[in-house]
Tab-separated table of C-alpha atoms and ligand atoms in Angstrom:
chain	number	residue	atom	x	y	z
A	1	MET	CA	97.510	126.078	92.006
A	2	SER	CA	94.415	123.446	92.397
A	3	GLY	CA	91.049	124.744	93.688
A	4	THR	CA	90.105	124.389	97.131
A	5	MET	CA	87.873	121.440	97.796
A	6	SER	CA	84.672	122.967	98.047
A	7	GLU	CA	84.969	124.688	94.662
A	8	ALA	CA	86.383	121.677	92.581
A	9	LYS	CA	84.263	118.773	91.588
A	10	ASN	CA	85.489	115.686	90.179
A	11	GLU	CA	89.275	116.235	90.577
A	12	GLN	CA	91.630	113.471	90.298
A	13	VAL	CA	92.929	111.756	93.508
A	14	LEU	CA	96.424	110.468	92.921
A	15	ILE	CA	97.501	106.773	93.721
A	16	PHE	CA	100.757	106.374	95.259
A	17	ASP	CA	101.362	102.955	95.217
A	18	THR	CA	104.196	101.591	97.772
A	19	THR	CA	103.632	97.860	97.230
A	20	LEU	CA	107.473	97.535	96.335
A	21	ARG	CA	108.864	99.300	99.355
A	22	ASP	CA	106.199	99.649	102.519
A	23	GLY	CA	104.835	96.269	101.413
A	24	GLU	CA	108.029	94.478	100.433
A	25	GLN	CA	109.949	95.147	103.592
A	26	SER	CA	106.921	93.145	105.244
A	27	PRO	CA	107.280	89.682	106.564
A	28	GLY	CA	107.017	86.862	103.759
A	29	CYS	CA	106.883	90.144	101.020
A	30	SER	CA	110.581	90.121	99.971
A	31	MET	CA	110.612	89.768	95.967
A	32	THR	CA	113.699	89.562	93.959
A	33	THR	CA	114.726	92.379	91.221
A	34	GLU	CA	113.076	90.580	88.410
A	35	GLU	CA	109.568	89.884	90.489
A	36	LYS	CA	109.584	93.584	91.284
A	37	LEU	CA	109.816	94.455	87.765
A	38	THR	CA	106.948	92.254	87.045
A	39	MET	CA	105.052	94.079	89.421
A	40	ALA	CA	106.114	97.375	88.691
A	41	ARG	CA	104.807	96.771	84.887
A	42	ALA	CA	101.628	95.321	85.893
A	43	LEU	CA	101.330	98.264	88.487
A	44	GLU	CA	101.900	100.828	85.413
A	45	GLU	CA	99.685	98.695	83.108
A	46	LEU	CA	96.907	99.153	86.514
A	47	GLY	CA	97.666	103.385	86.179
A	48	VAL	CA	99.107	104.354	89.389
A	49	ASP	CA	100.297	107.821	89.295
A	50	ILE	CA	103.514	107.408	91.732
A	51	LEU	CA	105.261	104.104	91.915
A	52	GLU	CA	107.434	103.786	95.018
A	53	ALA	CA	110.194	101.472	94.080
A	54	GLY	CA	112.361	101.243	97.129
A	55	PHE	CA	114.548	102.688	100.101
A	56	ALA	CA	117.690	103.242	97.800
A	57	ILE	CA	120.280	103.314	100.725
A	58	ALA	CA	119.046	100.336	102.420
A	59	SER	CA	120.647	97.482	100.454
A	60	GLU	CA	122.313	96.857	97.017
A	61	GLY	CA	119.409	94.814	95.933
A	62	ASP	CA	116.799	97.577	96.573
A	63	PHE	CA	118.966	99.979	94.933
A	64	ALA	CA	119.572	97.558	91.722
A	65	ALA	CA	115.372	97.271	91.672
A	66	ILE	CA	114.902	100.914	91.958
A	67	SER	CA	116.976	101.339	89.053
A	68	SER	CA	115.938	99.110	86.802
A	69	ILE	CA	112.239	100.023	87.692
A	70	ALA	CA	113.229	103.470	86.707
A	71	GLN	CA	115.091	102.445	83.474
A	72	THR	CA	112.268	100.474	82.128
A	73	VAL	CA	108.996	101.819	83.626
A	74	ARG	CA	108.247	105.073	82.058
A	75	GLY	CA	104.265	105.743	82.762
A	76	PRO	CA	104.025	106.468	86.479
A	77	ARG	CA	106.456	108.798	88.487
A	78	ILE	CA	109.385	106.726	90.121
A	79	ALA	CA	109.899	107.337	93.852
A	80	SER	CA	112.892	106.511	96.185
A	81	LEU	CA	112.723	106.644	99.869
A	82	ALA	CA	115.511	108.600	102.039
A	83	ARG	CA	116.008	109.203	105.485
A	84	ALA	CA	116.296	113.069	106.022
A	85	LYS	CA	120.121	112.603	105.574
A	86	ARG	CA	122.686	113.706	102.406
A	87	GLU	CA	124.114	110.015	101.745
A	88	ASP	CA	120.575	108.654	101.785
A	89	ILE	CA	119.670	111.471	99.512
A	90	ASP	CA	122.358	110.967	97.120
A	91	ALA	CA	121.680	107.243	96.718
A	92	ALA	CA	117.988	107.925	96.118
A	93	ALA	CA	118.831	110.310	93.213
A	94	ARG	CA	121.531	107.967	91.796
A	95	SER	CA	118.504	105.272	92.001
A	96	LEU	CA	116.421	107.463	90.123
A	97	GLU	CA	119.696	108.997	87.316
A	98	HIS	CA	117.364	106.796	84.439
A	99	ALA	CA	113.733	107.684	85.617
A	100	ASN	CA	111.252	109.730	83.183
A	101	ARG	CA	110.158	111.473	85.951
A	102	ALA	CA	111.459	110.918	89.393
A	103	ARG	CA	110.512	111.581	93.255
A	104	ILE	CA	112.805	112.069	96.299
A	105	HIS	CA	110.513	110.906	99.224
A	106	VAL	CA	112.110	112.192	102.108
A	107	PHE	CA	110.976	111.467	105.749
A	108	LEU	CA	112.106	112.617	109.345
A	109	ALA	CA	110.119	111.699	112.516
A	110	SER	CA	108.056	114.395	114.217
A	111	SER	CA	106.703	112.681	117.143
A	112	ASP	CA	108.609	113.243	120.904
A	113	LEU	CA	108.591	109.427	120.997
A	114	HIS	CA	110.504	108.798	117.949
A	115	LEU	CA	112.714	111.795	118.245
A	116	GLU	CA	113.613	111.192	121.878
A	117	TYR	CA	113.767	107.273	121.749
A	118	LYS	CA	114.879	106.454	118.090
A	119	LEU	CA	116.952	109.335	116.490
A	120	ARG	CA	118.089	111.100	119.838
A	121	ILE	CA	117.551	114.343	118.600
A	122	GLY	CA	115.669	117.347	119.422
A	123	ARG	CA	113.027	119.113	118.162
A	124	GLU	CA	115.047	121.957	117.265
A	125	GLN	CA	117.888	119.524	115.343
A	126	ALA	CA	115.009	118.014	113.338
A	127	LEU	CA	113.546	121.028	111.747
A	128	GLU	CA	117.035	122.180	110.822
A	129	GLN	CA	117.657	118.921	109.337
A	130	THR	CA	114.061	119.037	107.642
A	131	GLY	CA	115.004	122.093	106.227
A	132	GLU	CA	118.407	120.931	105.052
A	133	ALA	CA	117.465	117.420	103.590
A	134	VAL	CA	114.439	118.997	101.793
A	135	ARG	CA	116.496	121.815	100.312
A	136	TYR	CA	119.165	119.341	99.372
A	137	ALA	CA	117.173	117.073	97.757
A	138	ARG	CA	115.313	119.836	95.491
A	139	THR	CA	119.036	120.235	94.047
A	140	LEU	CA	118.469	117.095	92.781
A	141	ALA	CA	115.230	116.596	91.375
A	142	ASP	CA	112.084	119.067	91.027
A	143	ASP	CA	109.770	116.923	92.595
A	144	VAL	CA	110.400	116.167	96.423
A	145	GLU	CA	107.799	114.595	98.995
A	146	PHE	CA	108.431	114.855	102.695
A	147	SER	CA	106.911	112.801	105.389
A	148	PRO	CA	106.867	113.586	109.121
A	149	GLU	CA	106.992	110.068	110.412
A	150	ASP	CA	104.500	109.166	112.812
A	151	ALA	CA	102.770	112.446	112.110
A	152	THR	CA	99.321	111.338	113.919
A	153	ARG	CA	101.289	111.014	117.387
A	154	SER	CA	103.280	114.457	117.274
A	155	ASP	CA	102.358	117.482	118.930
A	156	ARG	CA	100.217	119.063	116.862
A	157	ASN	CA	102.150	122.936	117.012
A	158	PHE	CA	105.250	121.106	116.258
A	159	LEU	CA	104.077	119.151	112.993
A	160	VAL	CA	102.557	122.242	111.964
A	161	GLU	CA	106.063	123.941	112.522
A	162	MET	CA	107.806	121.021	110.485
A	163	VAL	CA	105.616	121.125	107.796
A	164	ARG	CA	105.881	124.575	107.389
A	165	VAL	CA	109.716	124.393	107.291
A	166	ALA	CA	109.415	121.648	104.772
A	167	VAL	CA	107.301	123.441	102.358
A	168	GLU	CA	109.615	126.483	102.765
A	169	ALA	CA	112.538	124.513	101.705
A	170	GLY	CA	110.467	123.376	98.523
A	171	ALA	CA	108.548	119.957	99.178
A	172	THR	CA	106.169	119.639	96.472
A	173	THR	CA	104.204	116.899	98.479
A	174	ILE	CA	103.637	116.576	101.963
A	175	ASN	CA	102.495	113.157	103.420
A	176	MET	CA	101.336	112.911	107.105
A	177	PRO	CA	101.506	109.139	107.572
A	178	ASP	CA	99.454	107.399	110.448
A	179	THR	CA	102.877	105.422	110.770
A	180	VAL	CA	101.336	102.963	113.543
A	181	GLY	CA	97.783	102.587	112.569
A	182	TYR	CA	96.625	104.592	115.639
A	183	THR	CA	94.413	107.333	114.059
A	184	THR	CA	90.547	107.935	113.503
A	185	PRO	CA	88.869	108.955	110.519
A	186	GLU	CA	87.374	112.301	111.966
A	187	GLU	CA	90.422	112.948	113.882
A	188	TYR	CA	92.742	112.438	111.070
A	189	GLY	CA	90.630	114.452	108.714
A	190	ARG	CA	90.775	116.982	111.345
A	191	LEU	CA	94.515	116.891	111.289
A	192	PHE	CA	94.550	117.824	107.314
A	193	ARG	CA	92.138	120.843	107.654
A	194	GLU	CA	94.210	122.264	110.548
A	195	VAL	CA	97.478	121.880	108.820
A	196	ARG	CA	96.288	123.355	105.548
A	197	GLU	CA	94.721	126.075	107.605
A	198	ARG	CA	98.194	126.972	109.447
A	199	VAL	CA	100.189	126.469	106.879
A	200	PRO	CA	98.526	128.900	103.639
A	201	ALA	CA	101.868	128.231	101.718
A	202	ILE	CA	100.302	124.784	101.012
A	203	ASP	CA	97.190	126.001	99.043
A	204	ALA	CA	99.218	128.869	97.905
A	205	GLN	CA	102.065	126.998	96.212
A	206	GLY	CA	99.877	123.771	95.095
A	207	VAL	CA	101.483	121.746	97.367
A	208	ILE	CA	99.806	118.235	97.314
A	209	LEU	CA	98.688	116.674	100.563
A	210	SER	CA	98.932	112.842	100.855
A	211	SER	CA	97.581	110.336	103.571
A	212	HIS	CA	99.676	107.051	104.268
A	213	CYS	CA	97.742	104.788	106.716
A	214	HIS	CA	98.137	101.402	108.256
A	215	ASP	CA	95.733	98.979	109.546
A	216	ASP	CA	96.197	98.299	113.085
A	217	LEU	CA	92.746	98.961	114.148
A	218	GLY	CA	91.364	98.134	110.830
A	219	LEU	CA	90.863	101.675	110.219
A	220	ALA	CA	93.570	102.308	106.899
A	221	VAL	CA	90.825	102.837	103.936
A	222	ALA	CA	88.459	104.784	106.289
A	223	ASN	CA	91.368	107.051	107.551
A	224	SER	CA	92.958	107.608	104.007
A	225	LEU	CA	89.063	108.692	102.813
A	226	ALA	CA	88.609	111.053	105.446
A	227	ALA	CA	91.961	112.566	104.827
A	228	VAL	CA	90.853	113.041	100.846
A	229	GLN	CA	87.489	114.729	102.107
A	230	ALA	CA	89.592	117.259	104.324
A	231	GLY	CA	91.890	118.134	101.093
A	232	ALA	CA	94.317	115.331	100.446
A	233	ARG	CA	94.820	114.639	97.104
A	234	GLN	CA	97.271	111.562	97.188
A	235	VAL	CA	96.650	108.150	98.609
A	236	GLU	CA	99.301	105.861	99.614
A	237	CYS	CA	98.546	102.415	99.540
A	238	THR	CA	99.463	98.788	98.343
A	239	ILE	CA	97.930	96.053	96.485
A	240	ASN	CA	96.144	93.649	98.986
A	241	GLY	CA	96.772	95.952	101.475
A	242	ILE	CA	100.185	94.446	102.361
A	243	GLY	CA	102.988	96.471	104.399
A	244	GLU	CA	104.375	96.756	107.934
A	245	ARG	CA	102.623	94.631	110.563
A	246	ALA	CA	98.506	94.688	109.795
A	247	GLY	CA	99.159	96.072	106.386
A	248	ASN	CA	98.982	99.713	104.372
A	249	ALA	CA	95.483	100.898	103.042
A	250	ALA	CA	94.379	98.445	100.103
A	251	LEU	CA	94.622	100.381	97.030
A	252	GLU	CA	91.856	98.119	95.192
A	253	GLU	CA	89.517	99.465	98.276
A	254	ILE	CA	90.630	103.023	97.749
A	255	ALA	CA	90.004	102.851	94.114
A	256	ALA	CA	86.632	100.995	94.595
A	257	ASN	CA	85.411	103.520	97.017
A	258	PHE	CA	85.986	106.615	94.606
A	259	PHE	CA	84.258	104.310	91.355
A	260	VAL	CA	81.391	102.877	93.331
A	261	ARG	CA	80.813	105.923	95.038
A	262	ALA	CA	81.527	108.619	92.542
A	263	ASP	CA	78.236	110.110	93.627
A	264	TYR	CA	79.503	110.185	96.966
A	265	PHE	CA	83.087	111.526	96.628
A	266	GLN	CA	82.811	113.124	93.470
A	267	LEU	CA	86.467	112.349	92.701
A	268	HIS	CA	88.147	109.867	90.538
A	269	THR	CA	91.502	107.998	90.300
A	270	GLY	CA	93.429	106.833	87.002
A	271	ILE	CA	92.999	103.292	88.057
A	272	GLN	CA	91.912	100.939	85.404
A	273	MET	CA	89.452	98.929	87.259
A	274	LYS	CA	89.525	96.013	85.175
A	275	LYS	CA	92.931	95.326	86.133
A	276	LEU	CA	92.403	94.919	90.089
A	277	ASN	CA	92.483	91.157	90.445
A	278	ALA	CA	94.763	90.608	87.946
A	279	VAL	CA	97.490	92.861	89.698
A	280	SER	CA	96.162	91.118	92.862
A	281	GLN	CA	97.171	87.557	91.572
A	282	THR	CA	100.416	88.662	90.224
A	283	LEU	CA	101.316	89.764	93.743
A	284	ARG	CA	100.156	86.786	95.440
A	285	GLU	CA	102.216	84.587	93.168
A	286	ARG	CA	105.145	86.397	94.092
A	287	ILE	CA	105.134	86.697	97.999
A	288	SER	CA	104.058	84.115	100.558
A	289	PHE	CA	100.384	84.540	101.288
A	290	GLY	CA	97.124	86.046	99.201
A	291	PRO	CA	94.301	88.328	100.339
A	292	SER	CA	92.120	86.402	102.553
A	293	PRO	CA	88.771	84.579	101.157
A	294	ASN	CA	86.651	87.381	102.634
A	295	LYS	CA	88.887	90.430	101.527
A	296	ALA	CA	86.685	93.214	99.433
A	297	ILE	CA	87.194	93.720	95.973
A	298	VAL	CA	89.700	90.601	95.485
A	299	GLY	CA	89.030	88.190	97.604
A	300	ALA	CA	87.813	84.557	96.501
A	301	ASN	CA	84.574	84.758	97.989
A	302	ALA	CA	84.118	88.804	97.164
A	303	PHE	CA	81.793	87.854	94.575
A	304	ALA	CA	80.196	84.164	95.876
A	305	HIS	CA	76.716	83.566	97.649
A	306	GLU	CA	75.661	81.078	99.536
A	307	SER	CA	72.710	81.546	101.388
A	308	GLY	CA	69.596	80.561	99.939
A	309	ILE	CA	67.812	84.324	100.283
A	310	HIS	CA	70.645	85.890	98.591
A	311	GLN	CA	71.021	83.450	95.777
A	312	HIS	CA	67.302	83.982	95.031
A	313	GLY	CA	67.828	87.491	95.218
A	314	MET	CA	70.714	87.352	92.930
A	315	LEU	CA	69.152	85.122	90.291
A	316	ALA	CA	66.159	87.613	90.131
A	317	ASN	CA	68.633	90.617	89.835
A	318	PRO	CA	72.379	90.737	90.915
A	319	LEU	CA	71.732	94.544	92.117
A	320	CYS	CA	69.990	92.645	95.181
A	321	TYR	CA	73.176	91.811	96.929
A	322	GLU	CA	75.932	93.502	94.666
A	323	ILE	CA	77.054	97.241	94.545
A	324	MET	CA	79.295	96.187	91.597
A	325	THR	CA	79.678	93.802	89.039
A	326	PRO	CA	82.557	91.312	89.464
A	327	GLU	CA	83.659	91.850	85.721
A	328	SER	CA	83.993	95.810	86.373
A	329	VAL	CA	87.069	94.945	88.678
A	330	GLY	CA	88.091	92.192	86.561
A	331	ALA	CA	87.116	89.115	88.839
A	332	ASP	CA	85.595	85.908	87.469
A	333	SER	CA	81.627	86.072	87.117
A	334	THR	CA	79.280	85.818	90.365
A	335	HIS	CA	79.759	82.532	91.984
A	336	LEU	CA	76.409	80.856	93.377
A	337	VAL	CA	78.285	78.636	95.970
A	338	LEU	CA	75.970	75.387	96.767
A	339	GLY	CA	76.059	74.312	100.290
A	340	LYS	CA	73.560	73.844	103.205
A	341	HIS	CA	72.467	77.202	103.123
A	342	SER	CA	71.519	77.061	99.586
A	343	GLY	CA	67.763	77.285	98.494
A	344	ARG	CA	65.864	75.313	95.668
A	345	ALA	CA	66.243	78.459	93.283
A	346	ALA	CA	70.232	78.172	93.178
A	347	LEU	CA	69.976	74.254	92.925
A	348	ARG	CA	67.483	74.438	90.097
A	349	HIS	CA	69.717	77.266	88.509
A	350	ARG	CA	72.876	74.978	88.536
A	351	LEU	CA	71.251	71.878	87.586
A	352	ASP	CA	69.720	73.590	84.794
A	353	ALA	CA	73.154	74.992	83.797
A	354	LEU	CA	74.744	71.298	83.861
A	355	GLY	CA	71.829	69.919	81.557
A	356	PHE	CA	69.386	68.492	83.816
A	357	ALA	CA	65.760	69.724	83.366
A	358	LEU	CA	63.836	68.430	86.277
A	359	THR	CA	60.026	68.872	87.054
A	360	ALA	CA	59.233	70.791	90.159
A	361	GLU	CA	58.457	67.152	92.092
A	362	GLU	CA	61.851	65.935	90.899
A	363	LEU	CA	63.599	68.934	92.185
A	364	LEU	CA	62.046	68.788	95.338
A	365	GLU	CA	63.324	65.141	95.962
A	366	VAL	CA	66.912	65.921	94.598
A	367	TYR	CA	66.649	69.049	96.774
A	368	HIS	CA	66.112	66.999	100.151
A	369	ARG	CA	68.965	64.706	99.157
A	370	PHE	CA	70.955	67.783	98.634
A	371	VAL	CA	70.744	69.151	102.018
A	372	ALA	CA	71.182	65.837	103.807
A	373	LEU	CA	74.526	65.965	101.731
A	374	ALA	CA	75.307	69.700	102.395
A	375	ASP	CA	75.007	68.909	106.154
A	376	ARG	CA	77.819	66.269	105.880
A	377	LYS	CA	80.264	67.964	103.303
A	378	LYS	CA	81.465	71.764	103.524
A	379	ASN	CA	82.027	71.817	99.401
A	380	ILE	CA	79.549	70.266	96.906
A	381	TYR	CA	80.782	69.941	93.670
A	382	ASP	CA	79.002	69.515	90.344
A	383	GLN	CA	79.909	65.498	90.663
A	384	ASP	CA	78.014	65.469	93.755
A	385	LEU	CA	74.804	67.132	92.694
A	386	ILE	CA	74.973	64.538	89.450
A	387	GLY	CA	75.282	61.952	91.888
A	388	LEU	CA	72.113	62.915	93.519
A	389	LEU	CA	70.346	62.394	90.496
A	390	THR	CA	68.557	58.976	89.501
A	391	ALA	CA	69.816	57.137	86.377
A	392	ARG	CA	66.977	57.951	84.403
A	393	GLN	CA	67.392	61.817	85.116
A	394	ARG	CA	71.285	61.476	84.358
A	395	GLU	CA	70.039	59.811	80.912
A	396	GLN	CA	67.728	62.791	79.884
A	397	ARG	CA	70.878	65.437	80.146
A	398	SER	CA	70.302	68.409	77.112
A	399	GLY	CA	72.855	68.755	75.093
A	400	ASN	CA	73.378	72.247	75.867
A	401	MET	CA	75.205	72.052	79.260
A	402	ALA	CA	77.984	74.365	81.226
A	403	ALA	CA	81.082	72.256	82.078
A	404	VAL	CA	81.173	70.447	84.793
A	405	ASP	CA	83.677	71.513	87.880
B	501	MN	MN1	104.410	102.715	106.368
């Protein structure tokens, strides 16, 4: 049994990646088996602990992809999703036949909304089905995760009952998903504390609690971190935050929080931080969209600065405006973008790098011409800067120069 939160310091939080299941099932994110295999290998190198490879019964393609990932990707535990039905669980188990370490992930809705309108079953039947499905899955795998779908909109007493039944039936991980991105950090944390308290078998049997958050209100990462602070030791997330609707909690943001704020969380993950940008790139090349430029950690502007005050600070000491180095997450080095908000410090820095050493007076003249140009043009390239110099200044270029972009 793992220690309780208060006594345990710097424990590991398991990273459960669902890029290839929750992510892949969202619009514009379909991948072929070959593409999924490439992603799975990249996720293995990244150091994810559990890799959810798909939903075996959903299609032959899904089954084939899980099966080939299970055969070739040996590092992470491979998970296969199943509804709380025998035929789903059988398909999940078959897809994992060749896995080094396998997990069957069973889910059944716990909210009245889903039970009444989607499944058309009552609470009693849902509890029965939970127990049967988890017990059956345990005959096929020693590692079984159970998720009460829509946990955050479920009647609390009933949710606690369902979790108790799943734990008694042998579930080794209990995931309480915020399926529709509805909860808040404080509320989600309370949910985890309450379930832990009311189902003592969770701690007694060393069952791992897990978060699974969606970003409909922009809170997926904050909610996941709140769950961890309330005792969850597994976080379900995806690369670039892809997933149903507004997406899942972004893996790179979760990992970066534990990395940059290790002082605060006192927890760690097995993620190789320097590989984050490469994996993000591998995904964007295989689906129809990449992260927005202002996306944390992996966006094109995550380490770019244009304003004069920020650029001046960055040139004096990068810590002025950056809480992690771009290199630490595998991004290109800091980019000082020259635009109408830039000042003379950044202009001099770039001209120096290009090999043009100007006097203060010359720099001021060039700066006036630069500001006039930047007012008309959104992107200023090195060639534009060189165009602002006089012929004599251009001739005096030193041999020691940066490449022109
Ligand atoms: Mn989901």
